[in-house]
Amino acid sequence: MTAGAGARAATAATEGAPGPATARRIAVIGAGPGGLYFAALAKQLAPHREITVFERDGREDAFGFGVVFSDETLDGIAQADPEVFAAISAEFARWSDIDVRYAGRVRTCGGHGFAALDRNRLRAILQQRCERLAVDVRYRTPAPPVGRLAADYDLVVAADGIHSATRAAYADTFRPDLDERHCRYIWLATDKVFEAFTFIVERFDFGALQVHAYPYSTTRSTFIVEIAEAAWRRAGFDALAATEPARGESDEASVRRCAELLAGHLDGHRLIPNASRWIRFTTVRNARWRHRNVVLLGDAAHSAHFSIGSGTKLALEDALALAASLREQPSVDEALAAYEAERRPVVESTQRAAQASLEWFETLERRTGQDADRFAFNLLTRSRRVTYGSLRARDPAFVDAVDTAAGGPPGVPPMFRPLKLGTLELANRIVVPPLATFTSADTLPSGFDRAQLTAHALGGAGLVLAGMTAVSPEGRATDRCPGLWSDRQESAWRELVDTVRAVSPTPLGLQLTHAGRRGATAAPGPDGIGRPLADGWPLLAASPLPWDPGSPPPHAASAAQLAAVVDDFAAAAERAARAGFDALELQFGHGHLVSGFLSPLTNHRTDRYGGPLAHRLCLPLEVLAAVRTAWPAGRPLLVRISACDWAPGGTTEPEAVAICRALADGGADAVDVSTGEVVAHQRPPYGRGYQTPFAELIRAATGLPTIAVGAISGHDDANSVLLAERADLVAVGRAQLYDPLWTLHAAAEQGYTGPGARWPGPWSAGSRRPPGPNADRVAPRLHLRREPPAPVHRRWPPPPPGPR
């Protein structure tokens, strides 16, 4: 310990304040809301601290417009600093409605709850708070090099924004991932005071223009104009923005053009720029947020798309968590570790929602054929945080209106509406996907297969699929998978179908596959990985590429071998029909043999089966044609694909659409839209419903019915997917393993008792949820005066007295 450090420690001990390890001298880079709020909180918790804030701009310089807060963040501010909370809440614009202006109509959904404030007023309030706490804020003073600050101060907090110089200085440690997105946007204000959070979507000959607008005072609203890059160029904005404005100046020509295009929504009011120009949004992620005694805060550490209004909110939450960690932990290093451990999961959760929202707006064009009600619902549920159920709780009239517009019977959740595939009538929209059991010791369906399929058929789903059934011995994925290439197997499957049908009318389907290079493994262990068999069988593939470095290389299939594969699929389809299956699914995804021909990552052939997509489609279409001929007309024929490989150079979205168009032309009745598992080095962004956008893409582009799959486990998510027209059916897999009666329980939880969810007669007594602890308790009245319920619809400014 140095002499100075020892003196500081002695002083701290006598004052009863934190020691030097908990940051007596702190430098903050950047006097935005996050930096100022941290400085105020850190000084408030330990008045002995010397806190210096460096800001290159002037105190009165105004940047930005309104910022939106969540109730959760406001609760944190109220507890952490009541003085700041009182000052900002006195100036809030508050409302609860969201207006969606689309196709010349306005749809309103209430019950949301918003609070917004002028960003510059927020900054001024925090400036005053820092002054009263004796924080040294140095305006028009660029921060010294971060290395010098780190040597002179116990802690350096880098709140220097999305273009953080600190992050760049220690890029090797922080390892930033800067994801610049595709749309252009320009951040403006207007003196038209919108009454609600307002989304505007206007279509022009150059494409769609979208606006995110909300009030933040009695005189102003934020007004963000966003447009896809190609449409931006077609609209001529590239020419208007050809001359880069100087720092602090605005692209005035583009602002005037936006005002002209959106005049019908401005009602004569003006657009107000503030250093406004067209930019692309950059999502900031960092592998680490700290380097020794330097830590990132706010946009320097992370960013989330403005469509969920989270930038300032996240920065203020960061500030609170960092200040608290410094108080709670014995050293700076431990405090920074605790801060990052606490905040990272919160931020990553927000970023997942923001990413879904961002991508929704980037792909807006695929939804502009929807009616106004369905479009509004789709927009509101875009991030997957707001759902069918949460909207019904907030504004039941809005959801009822969307349900009615969608043609749904009143009181019937979307998942329990019937659907016709081919000539097959499905009672509801839930599919139990193919769930491999790896219990077949002799290539026949096992007793466990029989029990599982019976349980799922009794569980109320609209369609149950038996999975991973090989069309030939060498087409098996593992040595514990069933097949359908022999009379004995056909008889066993027929017996299984008859057994299930004796107790349930639920339609049954079968998935047929040839595993290709993913074959000849043992059944997966606890880690979900199947290791190659020591005495496995020869593998076929499009090209001689092993699945991973530990797998044996397959043989590139010859033309004769491919012809045999086509025959095997057709023969298995005939056997499946005779066995009594109602539907058939072909596995053309997940890196199995046919999938390997579709993906450019796994098909390096130079013959007629390789090269351009039209050639890579040859084998899939040959298999489909042969099966379509063998499979009875009218019975649905489904195809599962991997619409994205989650690896550079893999299948693109236009290719996925082209594949599905070809499958539709070839006789497929629906596409089971999965992704990934094509290459071992994939990097999918796992998360709730992460594959659903691909089902929506293909449905919108081709008109082919789609099945959404992947991480959908709640009935609320299923209803949201279906009502928004992101898919026609929803496959629920893991949740069905957890609860084979998932569909019936979902009906009970939603109070639905109609024909879309019929309980088996012997189980009808269990069709209501059993009472839990205190279920019979009736709460007494404890309030002399009842508080009126909060209104569903609240506008800004508040409406005048009387009916609206």
Short mmCIF file of N, CA and C in Angstrom, two decimals, residues 97 189 227 351 430 441 629 688 760 781:
data_model
loop_
_atom_site.label_atom_id
_atom_site.label_comp_id
_atom_site.label_asym_id
_atom_site.label_seq_id
_atom_site.Cartn_x
_atom_site.Cartn_y
_atom_site.Cartn_z
N ASP A 97 -52.29 4.45 -23.56
CA ASP A 97 -52.73 3.94 -24.87
C ASP A 97 -51.56 3.81 -25.85
N ALA A 189 -38.19 15.69 -33.35
CA ALA A 189 -39.31 16.02 -32.47
C ALA A 189 -40.35 16.75 -33.30
N ILE A 227 -36.88 3.67 -42.05
CA ILE A 227 -37.16 3.16 -43.39
C ILE A 227 -36.07 2.16 -43.78
N GLN A 351 -32.09 -7.11 -24.48
CA GLN A 351 -31.57 -7.11 -25.84
C GLN A 351 -32.24 -8.18 -26.69
N ILE A 430 -52.55 -27.19 -32.38
CA ILE A 430 -51.36 -27.66 -31.67
C ILE A 430 -50.89 -28.99 -32.25
N ALA A 441 -34.92 -51.35 -29.87
CA ALA A 441 -33.75 -52.24 -29.89
C ALA A 441 -33.70 -53.09 -31.14
N THR A 629 -46.73 -39.38 -55.05
CA THR A 629 -47.40 -40.40 -55.85
C THR A 629 -47.81 -41.59 -54.99
N ARG A 688 -36.98 -17.89 -26.54
CA ARG A 688 -38.41 -18.17 -26.73
C ARG A 688 -38.86 -17.79 -28.13
N PRO A 760 -60.72 -36.94 -22.62
CA PRO A 760 -61.19 -38.34 -22.68
C PRO A 760 -62.23 -38.59 -21.60
N ARG A 781 -63.29 -7.67 3.39
CA ARG A 781 -63.16 -6.27 2.95
C ARG A 781 -62.40 -5.51 4.02
#
